[in-house]
């Protein structure tokens, strides 16, 4: 049973900054990707460390993304609401 070691709110001002943050944290690691509420019906995607800076929340009607490392050591929570990006980086022990 993992417990939260730290929870950090990350200031993100642009999509590019968000993608760079994700790339830095998941470099060389496999992760799980959960999109909006769809993961409840489709499951999660297992991904490598490749992320596109072309992702557009508005066009794809996304408002929530979770990236969880396969070893369950951390999670990145991204919430998008009307051009505002909120990002939290959670580390587990």
Tab-separated table of N, CA and C in Angstrom, residues 3-86:
chain	number	residue	atom	x	y	z
A	3	UNK	N	1.955	5.214	0.054
A	3	UNK	CA	1.504	6.441	0.694
A	3	UNK	C	2.168	7.617	0.002
A	4	UNK	N	1.514	8.762	0.042
A	4	UNK	CA	2.061	9.958	-0.590
A	4	UNK	C	3.262	10.450	0.206
A	5	UNK	N	4.381	10.603	-0.493
A	5	UNK	CA	5.597	11.143	0.098
A	5	UNK	C	5.629	12.660	-0.076
A	6	UNK	N	5.242	13.136	-1.268
A	6	UNK	CA	5.165	14.573	-1.524
A	6	UNK	C	4.152	14.846	-2.630
A	7	UNK	N	3.557	16.024	-2.554
A	7	UNK	CA	2.572	16.456	-3.542
A	7	UNK	C	2.891	17.903	-3.875
A	8	UNK	N	3.321	18.141	-5.112
A	8	UNK	CA	3.800	19.459	-5.511
A	8	UNK	C	2.922	20.005	-6.627
A	9	UNK	N	2.414	21.213	-6.435
A	9	UNK	CA	1.675	21.892	-7.489
A	9	UNK	C	2.704	22.555	-8.403
A	10	UNK	N	2.645	22.245	-9.688
A	10	UNK	CA	3.630	22.731	-10.647
A	10	UNK	C	3.009	23.862	-11.462
A	11	UNK	N	3.706	24.997	-11.540
A	11	UNK	CA	3.221	26.121	-12.340
A	11	UNK	C	3.490	25.837	-13.814
A	12	UNK	N	2.427	25.766	-14.597
A	12	UNK	CA	2.524	25.485	-16.028
A	12	UNK	C	1.824	26.613	-16.774
A	13	UNK	N	2.533	27.225	-17.729
A	13	UNK	CA	1.969	28.352	-18.471
A	13	UNK	C	1.632	28.034	-19.920
A	14	UNK	N	2.105	26.895	-20.428
A	14	UNK	CA	1.865	26.575	-21.837
A	14	UNK	C	1.898	25.066	-22.048
A	15	UNK	N	1.338	24.640	-23.185
A	15	UNK	CA	1.387	23.222	-23.537
A	15	UNK	C	2.827	22.737	-23.640
A	16	UNK	N	3.685	23.551	-24.268
A	16	UNK	CA	5.080	23.160	-24.454
A	16	UNK	C	5.763	22.950	-23.110
A	17	UNK	N	5.516	23.812	-22.173
A	17	UNK	CA	6.091	23.677	-20.832
A	17	UNK	C	5.576	22.403	-20.165
A	18	UNK	N	4.303	22.092	-20.364
A	18	UNK	CA	3.715	20.877	-19.809
A	18	UNK	C	4.375	19.637	-20.396
A	19	UNK	N	4.536	19.610	-21.716
A	19	UNK	CA	5.160	18.463	-22.379
A	19	UNK	C	6.597	18.295	-21.906
A	20	UNK	N	7.335	19.378	-21.767
A	20	UNK	CA	8.718	19.300	-21.293
A	20	UNK	C	8.777	18.760	-19.866
A	21	UNK	N	7.856	19.177	-19.018
A	21	UNK	CA	7.809	18.672	-17.642
A	21	UNK	C	7.552	17.167	-17.640
A	22	UNK	N	6.583	16.727	-18.438
A	22	UNK	CA	6.266	15.297	-18.515
A	22	UNK	C	7.468	14.513	-19.033
A	23	UNK	N	8.091	14.989	-20.096
A	23	UNK	CA	9.258	14.296	-20.660
A	23	UNK	C	10.370	14.160	-19.625
A	24	UNK	N	10.591	15.209	-18.851
A	24	UNK	CA	11.634	15.186	-17.819
A	24	UNK	C	11.337	14.125	-16.759
A	25	UNK	N	10.101	14.037	-16.330
A	25	UNK	CA	9.745	13.122	-15.247
A	25	UNK	C	9.645	11.666	-15.686
A	26	UNK	N	9.258	11.405	-16.923
A	26	UNK	CA	9.069	10.017	-17.359
A	26	UNK	C	10.194	9.522	-18.265
A	27	UNK	N	11.264	10.286	-18.379
A	27	UNK	CA	12.380	9.914	-19.252
A	27	UNK	C	12.846	8.486	-18.995
A	28	UNK	N	12.767	7.659	-20.021
A	28	UNK	CA	13.250	6.285	-19.938
A	28	UNK	C	12.341	5.333	-19.184
A	29	UNK	N	11.189	5.790	-18.726
A	29	UNK	CA	10.280	4.941	-17.954
A	29	UNK	C	9.010	4.642	-18.737
A	30	UNK	N	8.447	3.489	-18.494
A	30	UNK	CA	7.117	3.199	-19.017
A	30	UNK	C	6.102	3.741	-18.023
A	31	UNK	N	4.974	4.169	-18.558
A	31	UNK	CA	3.942	4.768	-17.715
A	31	UNK	C	2.568	4.326	-18.184
A	32	UNK	N	1.596	4.574	-17.337
A	32	UNK	CA	0.198	4.381	-17.700
A	32	UNK	C	-0.405	5.753	-17.962
A	33	UNK	N	-1.249	5.835	-18.982
A	33	UNK	CA	-1.927	7.071	-19.340
A	33	UNK	C	-3.426	6.868	-19.181
A	34	UNK	N	-4.053	7.722	-18.398
A	34	UNK	CA	-5.503	7.697	-18.200
A	34	UNK	C	-6.049	9.018	-18.713
A	35	UNK	N	-7.051	8.963	-19.585
A	35	UNK	CA	-7.601	10.162	-20.199
A	35	UNK	C	-9.046	10.350	-19.756
A	36	UNK	N	-9.342	11.541	-19.234
A	36	UNK	CA	-10.694	11.894	-18.789
A	36	UNK	C	-11.305	10.762	-17.981
A	37	UNK	N	-12.553	10.498	-18.190
A	37	UNK	CA	-13.247	9.405	-17.508
A	37	UNK	C	-13.264	8.141	-18.363
A	38	UNK	N	-12.752	8.225	-19.596
A	38	UNK	CA	-12.806	7.097	-20.526
A	38	UNK	C	-12.064	5.870	-20.023
A	39	UNK	N	-11.046	6.063	-19.189
A	39	UNK	CA	-10.284	4.918	-18.694
A	39	UNK	C	-11.181	3.951	-17.929
A	40	UNK	N	-12.276	4.444	-17.349
A	40	UNK	CA	-13.181	3.565	-16.608
A	40	UNK	C	-13.830	2.534	-17.526
A	41	UNK	N	-13.979	2.900	-18.808
A	41	UNK	CA	-14.623	2.019	-19.777
A	41	UNK	C	-13.617	1.284	-20.655
A	42	UNK	N	-12.508	1.947	-20.971
A	42	UNK	CA	-11.523	1.396	-21.912
A	42	UNK	C	-10.259	0.902	-21.235
A	43	UNK	N	-10.071	1.214	-19.975
A	43	UNK	CA	-8.824	0.889	-19.307
A	43	UNK	C	-7.796	1.980	-19.538
A	44	UNK	N	-6.592	1.714	-19.125
A	44	UNK	CA	-5.528	2.697	-19.298
A	44	UNK	C	-4.590	2.239	-20.396
A	45	UNK	N	-3.847	3.185	-20.943
A	45	UNK	CA	-2.864	2.895	-21.972
A	45	UNK	C	-1.496	2.780	-21.321
A	46	UNK	N	-0.709	1.808	-21.753
A	46	UNK	CA	0.682	1.726	-21.313
A	46	UNK	C	1.506	2.398	-22.399
A	47	UNK	N	2.319	3.374	-22.011
A	47	UNK	CA	3.044	4.179	-22.985
A	47	UNK	C	4.535	4.219	-22.665
A	48	UNK	N	5.304	4.555	-23.699
A	48	UNK	CA	6.733	4.803	-23.491
A	48	UNK	C	6.878	6.274	-23.127
A	49	UNK	N	8.055	6.811	-23.206
A	49	UNK	CA	8.277	8.203	-22.805
A	49	UNK	C	8.080	9.186	-23.958
A	50	UNK	N	7.410	8.781	-25.031
A	50	UNK	CA	7.174	9.670	-26.170
A	50	UNK	C	5.879	10.453	-25.977
A	51	UNK	N	5.973	11.779	-25.995
A	51	UNK	CA	4.802	12.637	-25.867
A	51	UNK	C	4.838	13.688	-26.960
A	52	UNK	N	3.690	14.031	-27.468
A	52	UNK	CA	3.590	15.023	-28.533
A	52	UNK	C	3.238	16.385	-27.955
A	53	UNK	N	3.922	17.412	-28.413
A	53	UNK	CA	3.599	18.772	-27.984
A	53	UNK	C	2.408	19.319	-28.761
A	54	UNK	N	1.871	18.532	-29.694
A	54	UNK	CA	0.729	18.962	-30.503
A	54	UNK	C	-0.609	18.649	-29.851
A	55	UNK	N	-0.603	18.040	-28.677
A	55	UNK	CA	-1.860	17.682	-28.011
A	55	UNK	C	-2.640	18.952	-27.705
A	56	UNK	N	-3.925	18.960	-28.042
A	56	UNK	CA	-4.750	20.139	-27.821
A	56	UNK	C	-5.994	19.748	-27.027
A	57	UNK	N	-6.069	20.201	-25.793
A	57	UNK	CA	-7.195	19.860	-24.923
A	57	UNK	C	-8.523	20.310	-25.526
A	58	UNK	N	-8.548	21.518	-26.113
A	58	UNK	CA	-9.798	22.056	-26.655
A	58	UNK	C	-10.321	21.227	-27.817
A	59	UNK	N	-9.470	20.947	-28.787
A	59	UNK	CA	-9.890	20.182	-29.964
A	59	UNK	C	-10.304	18.765	-29.604
A	60	UNK	N	-9.635	18.156	-28.645
A	60	UNK	CA	-9.907	16.768	-28.285
A	60	UNK	C	-10.895	16.651	-27.123
A	61	UNK	N	-11.389	17.787	-26.657
A	61	UNK	CA	-12.382	17.819	-25.576
A	61	UNK	C	-11.916	17.057	-24.332
A	62	UNK	N	-10.649	17.179	-24.016
A	62	UNK	CA	-10.093	16.557	-22.813
A	62	UNK	C	-10.031	17.597	-21.708
A	63	UNK	N	-10.218	17.158	-20.502
A	63	UNK	CA	-10.033	18.086	-19.392
A	63	UNK	C	-9.236	17.468	-18.254
A	64	UNK	N	-8.852	16.209	-18.421
A	64	UNK	CA	-8.137	15.544	-17.338
A	64	UNK	C	-7.243	14.433	-17.891
A	65	UNK	N	-6.001	14.448	-17.467
A	65	UNK	CA	-5.052	13.401	-17.857
A	65	UNK	C	-4.282	12.992	-16.610
A	66	UNK	N	-4.035	11.710	-16.469
A	66	UNK	CA	-3.203	11.185	-15.393
A	66	UNK	C	-2.101	10.344	-16.019
A	67	UNK	N	-0.888	10.543	-15.555
A	67	UNK	CA	0.248	9.731	-15.981
A	67	UNK	C	0.810	9.103	-14.713
A	68	UNK	N	0.833	7.778	-14.687
A	68	UNK	CA	1.286	7.045	-13.507
A	68	UNK	C	2.434	6.136	-13.927
A	69	UNK	N	3.570	6.239	-13.251
A	69	UNK	CA	4.705	5.380	-13.599
A	69	UNK	C	4.327	3.924	-13.346
A	70	UNK	N	4.842	3.031	-14.187
A	70	UNK	CA	4.512	1.607	-14.059
A	70	UNK	C	4.965	1.025	-12.724
A	71	UNK	N	6.011	1.603	-12.132
A	71	UNK	CA	6.448	1.116	-10.819
A	71	UNK	C	5.667	1.780	-9.676
A	72	UNK	N	4.690	2.610	-10.049
A	72	UNK	CA	3.802	3.298	-9.102
A	72	UNK	C	4.544	4.220	-8.130
A	73	UNK	N	5.694	4.746	-8.566
A	73	UNK	CA	6.468	5.636	-7.696
A	73	UNK	C	6.005	7.090	-7.776
A	74	UNK	N	5.321	7.463	-8.863
A	74	UNK	CA	4.825	8.830	-8.979
A	74	UNK	C	3.616	8.897	-9.898
A	75	UNK	N	2.947	10.042	-9.817
A	75	UNK	CA	1.791	10.324	-10.659
A	75	UNK	C	1.821	11.799	-11.042
A	76	UNK	N	1.470	12.085	-12.278
A	76	UNK	CA	1.304	13.464	-12.727
A	76	UNK	C	-0.178	13.641	-13.031
A	77	UNK	N	-0.806	14.604	-12.373
A	77	UNK	CA	-2.221	14.893	-12.596
A	77	UNK	C	-2.330	16.216	-13.333
A	78	UNK	N	-3.005	16.192	-14.472
A	78	UNK	CA	-3.165	17.392	-15.282
A	78	UNK	C	-4.657	17.660	-15.440
A	79	UNK	N	-5.074	18.846	-15.055
A	79	UNK	CA	-6.464	19.269	-15.220
A	79	UNK	C	-6.480	20.546	-16.044
A	80	UNK	N	-7.356	20.573	-17.020
A	80	UNK	CA	-7.439	21.706	-17.929
A	80	UNK	C	-8.841	22.285	-17.861
A	81	UNK	N	-8.929	23.602	-17.713
A	81	UNK	CA	-10.235	24.249	-17.664
A	81	UNK	C	-10.140	25.630	-18.296
A	82	UNK	N	-10.700	25.780	-19.482
A	82	UNK	CA	-10.756	27.076	-20.169
A	82	UNK	C	-9.397	27.779	-20.202
A	83	UNK	N	-8.446	27.168	-20.854
A	83	UNK	CA	-7.093	27.704	-21.047
A	83	UNK	C	-6.242	27.764	-19.785
A	84	UNK	N	-6.696	27.187	-18.704
A	84	UNK	CA	-5.903	27.132	-17.475
A	84	UNK	C	-5.450	25.692	-17.268
A	85	UNK	N	-4.153	25.496	-17.116
A	85	UNK	CA	-3.595	24.165	-16.910
A	85	UNK	C	-3.150	24.048	-15.458
A	86	UNK	N	-3.678	23.059	-14.761
A	86	UNK	CA	-3.239	22.771	-13.396
A	86	UNK	C	-2.513	21.438	-13.409
